[in-house]
Amino acid sequence: RGAKSMDFWLLCLTFGICGFSTNGLINTHLIAYCADHGISPMNGASILAVIGLFSLIGSTASGWLCDRYSPRVLLFWYYGLRGLSLVIVPFSGFDPLSLSAFAVFYGLDWVATGPATFALTNEVSGRRDAPVIVSWIFAAHQVGGALAAFGAGAVRSLSGSYMMAFIASGLACLMASMLVLRVTPRAAVAVAD
């Protein structure tokens, strides 16, 4: 039933982009990207740890916000801001201030898409079908992560830099911010009928 819905495919694509920009790119390549800029692996791992710490705050806040605001609109902002941060970071000085700001900002956004995506899936597919549909959407997240893990490594090997991988991931997130606005929750469909 879910596969017959354009909303299902939009949620798969956007959450796939989430995996592309988090697990695939940042989890896998951030420490190496920092090393390319003369930052020790220990300090690169510390930046990743700060992202993880702030993701706890961001995901909790996202759950709270989903109870009060449209998860579709929240996802627009989450993906849009994530995309901007990924496009900007390659042009930062990779100094402690810019990387700390990136770690805090990106960390707040890191897992924030999860609660909003699951809330929107519930709105789109109903409580009965949402659990299995969320499982398939999460599988798309993992596929996106695998593509970025391989793709960013290939870009780095071929060009000697992660810059294009970060920019491509940022642009994908900006695209996801637009695509998620095309998802139509059941309540909106019922009002239109």
mmCIF file of C-alpha atoms in Angstrom:
data_model
loop_
_atom_site.group_PDB
_atom_site.id
_atom_site.type_symbol
_atom_site.label_atom_id
_atom_site.label_comp_id
_atom_site.label_asym_id
_atom_site.label_seq_id
_atom_site.Cartn_x
_atom_site.Cartn_y
_atom_site.Cartn_z
ATOM 1 C CA ARG A 1 0.000 0.000 0.000
ATOM 2 C CA GLY A 2 2.785 2.399 0.828
ATOM 3 C CA ALA A 3 4.654 1.831 -2.440
ATOM 4 C CA LYS A 4 1.583 2.995 -4.373
ATOM 5 C CA SER A 5 1.821 6.426 -2.755
ATOM 6 C CA MET A 6 3.994 9.255 -4.075
ATOM 7 C CA ASP A 7 4.282 10.443 -0.461
ATOM 8 C CA PHE A 8 5.998 7.164 0.459
ATOM 9 C CA TRP A 9 8.588 7.664 -2.289
ATOM 10 C CA LEU A 10 9.137 11.299 -1.328
ATOM 11 C CA LEU A 11 9.724 10.268 2.281
ATOM 12 C CA CYS A 12 12.092 7.501 1.157
ATOM 13 C CA LEU A 13 14.031 9.902 -1.043
ATOM 14 C CA THR A 14 14.285 12.659 1.561
ATOM 15 C CA PHE A 15 15.238 10.278 4.368
ATOM 16 C CA GLY A 16 17.707 8.641 1.997
ATOM 17 C CA ILE A 17 19.268 12.088 1.599
ATOM 18 C CA CYS A 18 19.332 12.319 5.383
ATOM 19 C CA GLY A 19 21.443 9.143 5.508
ATOM 20 C CA PHE A 20 23.531 10.442 2.627
ATOM 21 C CA SER A 21 24.389 13.607 4.580
ATOM 22 C CA THR A 22 24.834 12.047 8.037
ATOM 23 C CA ASN A 23 25.943 8.403 8.270
ATOM 24 C CA GLY A 24 27.440 8.302 4.804
ATOM 25 C CA LEU A 25 29.275 11.612 4.700
ATOM 26 C CA ILE A 26 29.888 12.972 8.196
ATOM 27 C CA ASN A 27 30.152 9.714 10.178
ATOM 28 C CA THR A 28 32.412 8.132 7.610
ATOM 29 C CA HIS A 29 34.504 11.020 6.270
ATOM 30 C CA LEU A 30 34.561 13.978 8.678
ATOM 31 C CA ILE A 31 37.669 12.844 10.561
ATOM 32 C CA ALA A 32 39.555 12.243 7.296
ATOM 33 C CA TYR A 33 38.348 15.612 5.952
ATOM 34 C CA CYS A 34 39.694 17.286 9.074
ATOM 35 C CA ALA A 35 42.995 15.428 8.641
ATOM 36 C CA ASP A 36 43.218 16.842 5.101
ATOM 37 C CA HIS A 37 43.216 20.258 6.787
ATOM 38 C CA GLY A 38 45.932 19.397 9.303
ATOM 39 C CA ILE A 39 43.608 18.545 12.189
ATOM 40 C CA SER A 40 44.675 15.501 14.173
ATOM 41 C CA PRO A 41 42.414 12.425 14.141
ATOM 42 C CA MET A 42 41.838 12.920 17.890
ATOM 43 C CA ASN A 43 40.599 16.486 17.355
ATOM 44 C CA GLY A 44 38.523 15.371 14.364
ATOM 45 C CA ALA A 45 36.939 12.692 16.527
ATOM 46 C CA SER A 46 36.259 15.334 19.182
ATOM 47 C CA ILE A 47 34.353 17.380 16.609
ATOM 48 C CA LEU A 48 32.324 14.287 15.742
ATOM 49 C CA ALA A 49 31.675 13.710 19.460
ATOM 50 C CA VAL A 50 30.357 17.273 19.833
ATOM 51 C CA ILE A 51 28.019 16.618 16.905
ATOM 52 C CA GLY A 52 26.800 13.491 18.694
ATOM 53 C CA LEU A 53 26.301 15.332 21.975
ATOM 54 C CA PHE A 54 24.275 18.113 20.385
ATOM 55 C CA SER A 55 22.244 15.576 18.411
ATOM 56 C CA LEU A 56 20.711 14.479 21.731
ATOM 57 C CA ILE A 57 19.467 18.021 22.300
ATOM 58 C CA GLY A 58 18.348 18.443 18.688
ATOM 59 C CA SER A 59 16.410 15.199 18.488
ATOM 60 C CA THR A 60 14.673 15.830 21.804
ATOM 61 C CA ALA A 61 13.764 19.361 20.735
ATOM 62 C CA SER A 62 12.539 18.027 17.405
ATOM 63 C CA GLY A 63 10.182 15.599 19.131
ATOM 64 C CA TRP A 64 8.835 18.455 21.245
ATOM 65 C CA LEU A 65 8.440 20.677 18.167
ATOM 66 C CA CYS A 66 6.620 17.904 16.256
ATOM 67 C CA ASP A 67 3.917 17.942 18.935
ATOM 68 C CA ARG A 68 3.344 21.649 18.249
ATOM 69 C CA TYR A 69 4.141 22.303 14.584
ATOM 70 C CA SER A 70 3.829 20.608 11.220
ATOM 71 C CA PRO A 71 6.567 17.981 10.825
ATOM 72 C CA ARG A 72 6.579 18.743 7.100
ATOM 73 C CA VAL A 73 7.497 22.387 7.744
ATOM 74 C CA LEU A 74 10.052 21.351 10.363
ATOM 75 C CA LEU A 75 11.688 18.993 7.851
ATOM 76 C CA PHE A 76 11.855 21.829 5.334
ATOM 77 C CA TRP A 77 13.877 23.845 7.832
ATOM 78 C CA TYR A 78 15.992 20.923 9.045
ATOM 79 C CA TYR A 79 17.057 19.862 5.569
ATOM 80 C CA GLY A 80 17.498 23.435 4.364
ATOM 81 C CA LEU A 81 19.708 24.460 7.274
ATOM 82 C CA ARG A 82 21.679 21.219 7.107
ATOM 83 C CA GLY A 83 22.245 21.782 3.405
ATOM 84 C CA LEU A 84 23.496 25.316 3.969
ATOM 85 C CA SER A 85 25.895 24.166 6.692
ATOM 86 C CA LEU A 86 27.341 21.455 4.429
ATOM 87 C CA VAL A 87 27.833 23.892 1.566
ATOM 88 C CA ILE A 88 29.447 26.502 3.838
ATOM 89 C CA VAL A 89 31.855 24.300 5.857
ATOM 90 C CA PRO A 90 34.270 23.609 2.954
ATOM 91 C CA PHE A 91 34.746 27.372 2.611
ATOM 92 C CA SER A 92 35.307 27.947 6.323
ATOM 93 C CA GLY A 93 38.806 28.364 7.637
ATOM 94 C CA PHE A 94 38.663 24.952 9.335
ATOM 95 C CA ASP A 95 39.758 26.817 12.447
ATOM 96 C CA PRO A 96 38.562 25.882 15.949
ATOM 97 C CA LEU A 97 35.823 28.545 15.941
ATOM 98 C CA SER A 98 34.278 27.615 12.576
ATOM 99 C CA LEU A 99 34.481 23.870 13.245
ATOM 100 C CA SER A 100 32.999 24.295 16.722
ATOM 101 C CA ALA A 101 30.132 26.338 15.299
ATOM 102 C CA PHE A 102 29.587 23.690 12.607
ATOM 103 C CA ALA A 103 29.663 20.871 15.183
ATOM 104 C CA VAL A 104 27.058 22.546 17.416
ATOM 105 C CA PHE A 105 24.781 23.635 14.576
ATOM 106 C CA TYR A 106 25.056 20.390 12.612
ATOM 107 C CA GLY A 107 24.684 18.373 15.799
ATOM 108 C CA LEU A 108 21.393 20.065 16.643
ATOM 109 C CA ASP A 109 20.154 19.081 13.176
ATOM 110 C CA TRP A 110 21.801 15.628 13.001
ATOM 111 C CA VAL A 111 18.966 13.418 14.290
ATOM 112 C CA ALA A 112 16.228 16.068 14.289
ATOM 113 C CA THR A 113 14.897 14.703 11.005
ATOM 114 C CA GLY A 114 14.049 11.352 12.625
ATOM 115 C CA PRO A 115 11.141 12.422 14.853
ATOM 116 C CA ALA A 116 9.761 14.725 12.166
ATOM 117 C CA THR A 117 9.993 12.060 9.429
ATOM 118 C CA PHE A 118 8.311 9.465 11.626
ATOM 119 C CA ALA A 119 5.582 11.927 12.679
ATOM 120 C CA LEU A 120 4.960 12.879 9.053
ATOM 121 C CA THR A 121 4.876 9.205 8.023
ATOM 122 C CA ASN A 122 2.251 8.636 10.710
ATOM 123 C CA GLU A 123 0.217 11.551 9.318
ATOM 124 C CA VAL A 124 0.541 10.275 5.742
ATOM 125 C CA SER A 125 -0.031 6.556 6.216
ATOM 126 C CA GLY A 126 -2.022 6.339 9.440
ATOM 127 C CA ARG A 127 -1.109 4.664 12.685
ATOM 128 C CA ARG A 128 -1.905 1.175 11.415
ATOM 129 C CA ASP A 129 0.515 1.190 8.473
ATOM 130 C CA ALA A 130 3.146 3.613 9.799
ATOM 131 C CA PRO A 131 5.386 1.095 11.631
ATOM 132 C CA VAL A 132 6.145 -1.050 8.571
ATOM 133 C CA ILE A 133 6.323 1.970 6.255
ATOM 134 C CA VAL A 134 8.791 3.683 8.612
ATOM 135 C CA SER A 135 10.933 0.530 8.399
ATOM 136 C CA TRP A 136 11.136 0.849 4.611
ATOM 137 C CA ILE A 137 11.824 4.560 4.842
ATOM 138 C CA PHE A 138 14.623 3.822 7.301
ATOM 139 C CA ALA A 139 16.029 1.283 4.834
ATOM 140 C CA ALA A 140 16.234 4.143 2.310
ATOM 141 C CA HIS A 141 18.232 6.090 4.931
ATOM 142 C CA GLN A 142 20.771 3.278 5.051
ATOM 143 C CA VAL A 143 20.994 3.080 1.257
ATOM 144 C CA GLY A 144 21.641 6.835 1.149
ATOM 145 C CA GLY A 145 24.347 6.417 3.765
ATOM 146 C CA ALA A 146 26.024 3.638 1.800
ATOM 147 C CA LEU A 147 25.997 5.701 -1.395
ATOM 148 C CA ALA A 148 27.650 8.665 0.327
ATOM 149 C CA ALA A 149 30.193 6.546 2.179
ATOM 150 C CA PHE A 150 31.344 5.089 -1.129
ATOM 151 C CA GLY A 151 30.776 8.229 -3.222
ATOM 152 C CA ALA A 152 32.621 10.656 -0.965
ATOM 153 C CA GLY A 153 35.556 8.259 -0.764
ATOM 154 C CA ALA A 154 35.601 7.983 -4.556
ATOM 155 C CA VAL A 155 35.453 11.781 -4.900
ATOM 156 C CA ARG A 156 38.351 12.134 -2.445
ATOM 157 C CA SER A 157 40.402 9.493 -4.262
ATOM 158 C CA LEU A 158 39.812 11.018 -7.683
ATOM 159 C CA SER A 159 40.082 14.726 -6.839
ATOM 160 C CA GLY A 160 42.217 14.749 -3.699
ATOM 161 C CA SER A 161 39.545 16.694 -1.821
ATOM 162 C CA TYR A 162 36.207 16.148 -0.101
ATOM 163 C CA MET A 163 34.952 19.587 -1.151
ATOM 164 C CA MET A 164 32.697 18.363 -3.983
ATOM 165 C CA ALA A 165 31.274 15.605 -1.775
ATOM 166 C CA PHE A 166 30.275 18.147 0.873
ATOM 167 C CA ILE A 167 28.798 20.515 -1.681
ATOM 168 C CA ALA A 168 26.876 17.691 -3.389
ATOM 169 C CA SER A 169 25.514 16.536 -0.035
ATOM 170 C CA GLY A 170 24.525 20.085 0.879
ATOM 171 C CA LEU A 171 22.737 20.555 -2.442
ATOM 172 C CA ALA A 172 20.953 17.221 -1.965
ATOM 173 C CA CYS A 173 19.720 18.442 1.433
ATOM 174 C CA LEU A 174 18.472 21.675 -0.129
ATOM 175 C CA MET A 175 16.604 19.556 -2.695
ATOM 176 C CA ALA A 176 15.143 17.438 0.136
ATOM 177 C CA SER A 177 13.887 20.598 1.839
ATOM 178 C CA MET A 178 11.826 21.342 -1.277
ATOM 179 C CA LEU A 179 10.674 17.758 -1.889
ATOM 180 C CA VAL A 180 9.358 17.287 1.631
ATOM 181 C CA LEU A 181 6.908 20.148 1.057
ATOM 182 C CA ARG A 182 5.242 17.989 -1.617
ATOM 183 C CA VAL A 183 4.253 15.363 0.968
ATOM 184 C CA THR A 184 0.542 15.603 1.715
ATOM 185 C CA PRO A 185 -0.670 14.411 5.130
ATOM 186 C CA ARG A 186 -4.054 12.633 5.228
ATOM 187 C CA ALA A 187 -5.692 15.540 7.066
ATOM 188 C CA ALA A 188 -4.856 17.831 4.138
ATOM 189 C CA VAL A 189 -6.242 15.284 1.648
ATOM 190 C CA ALA A 190 -9.458 14.936 3.698
ATOM 191 C CA VAL A 191 -9.947 18.728 3.742
ATOM 192 C CA ALA A 192 -9.410 18.891 -0.042
ATOM 193 C CA ASP A 193 -12.079 16.202 -0.645
#
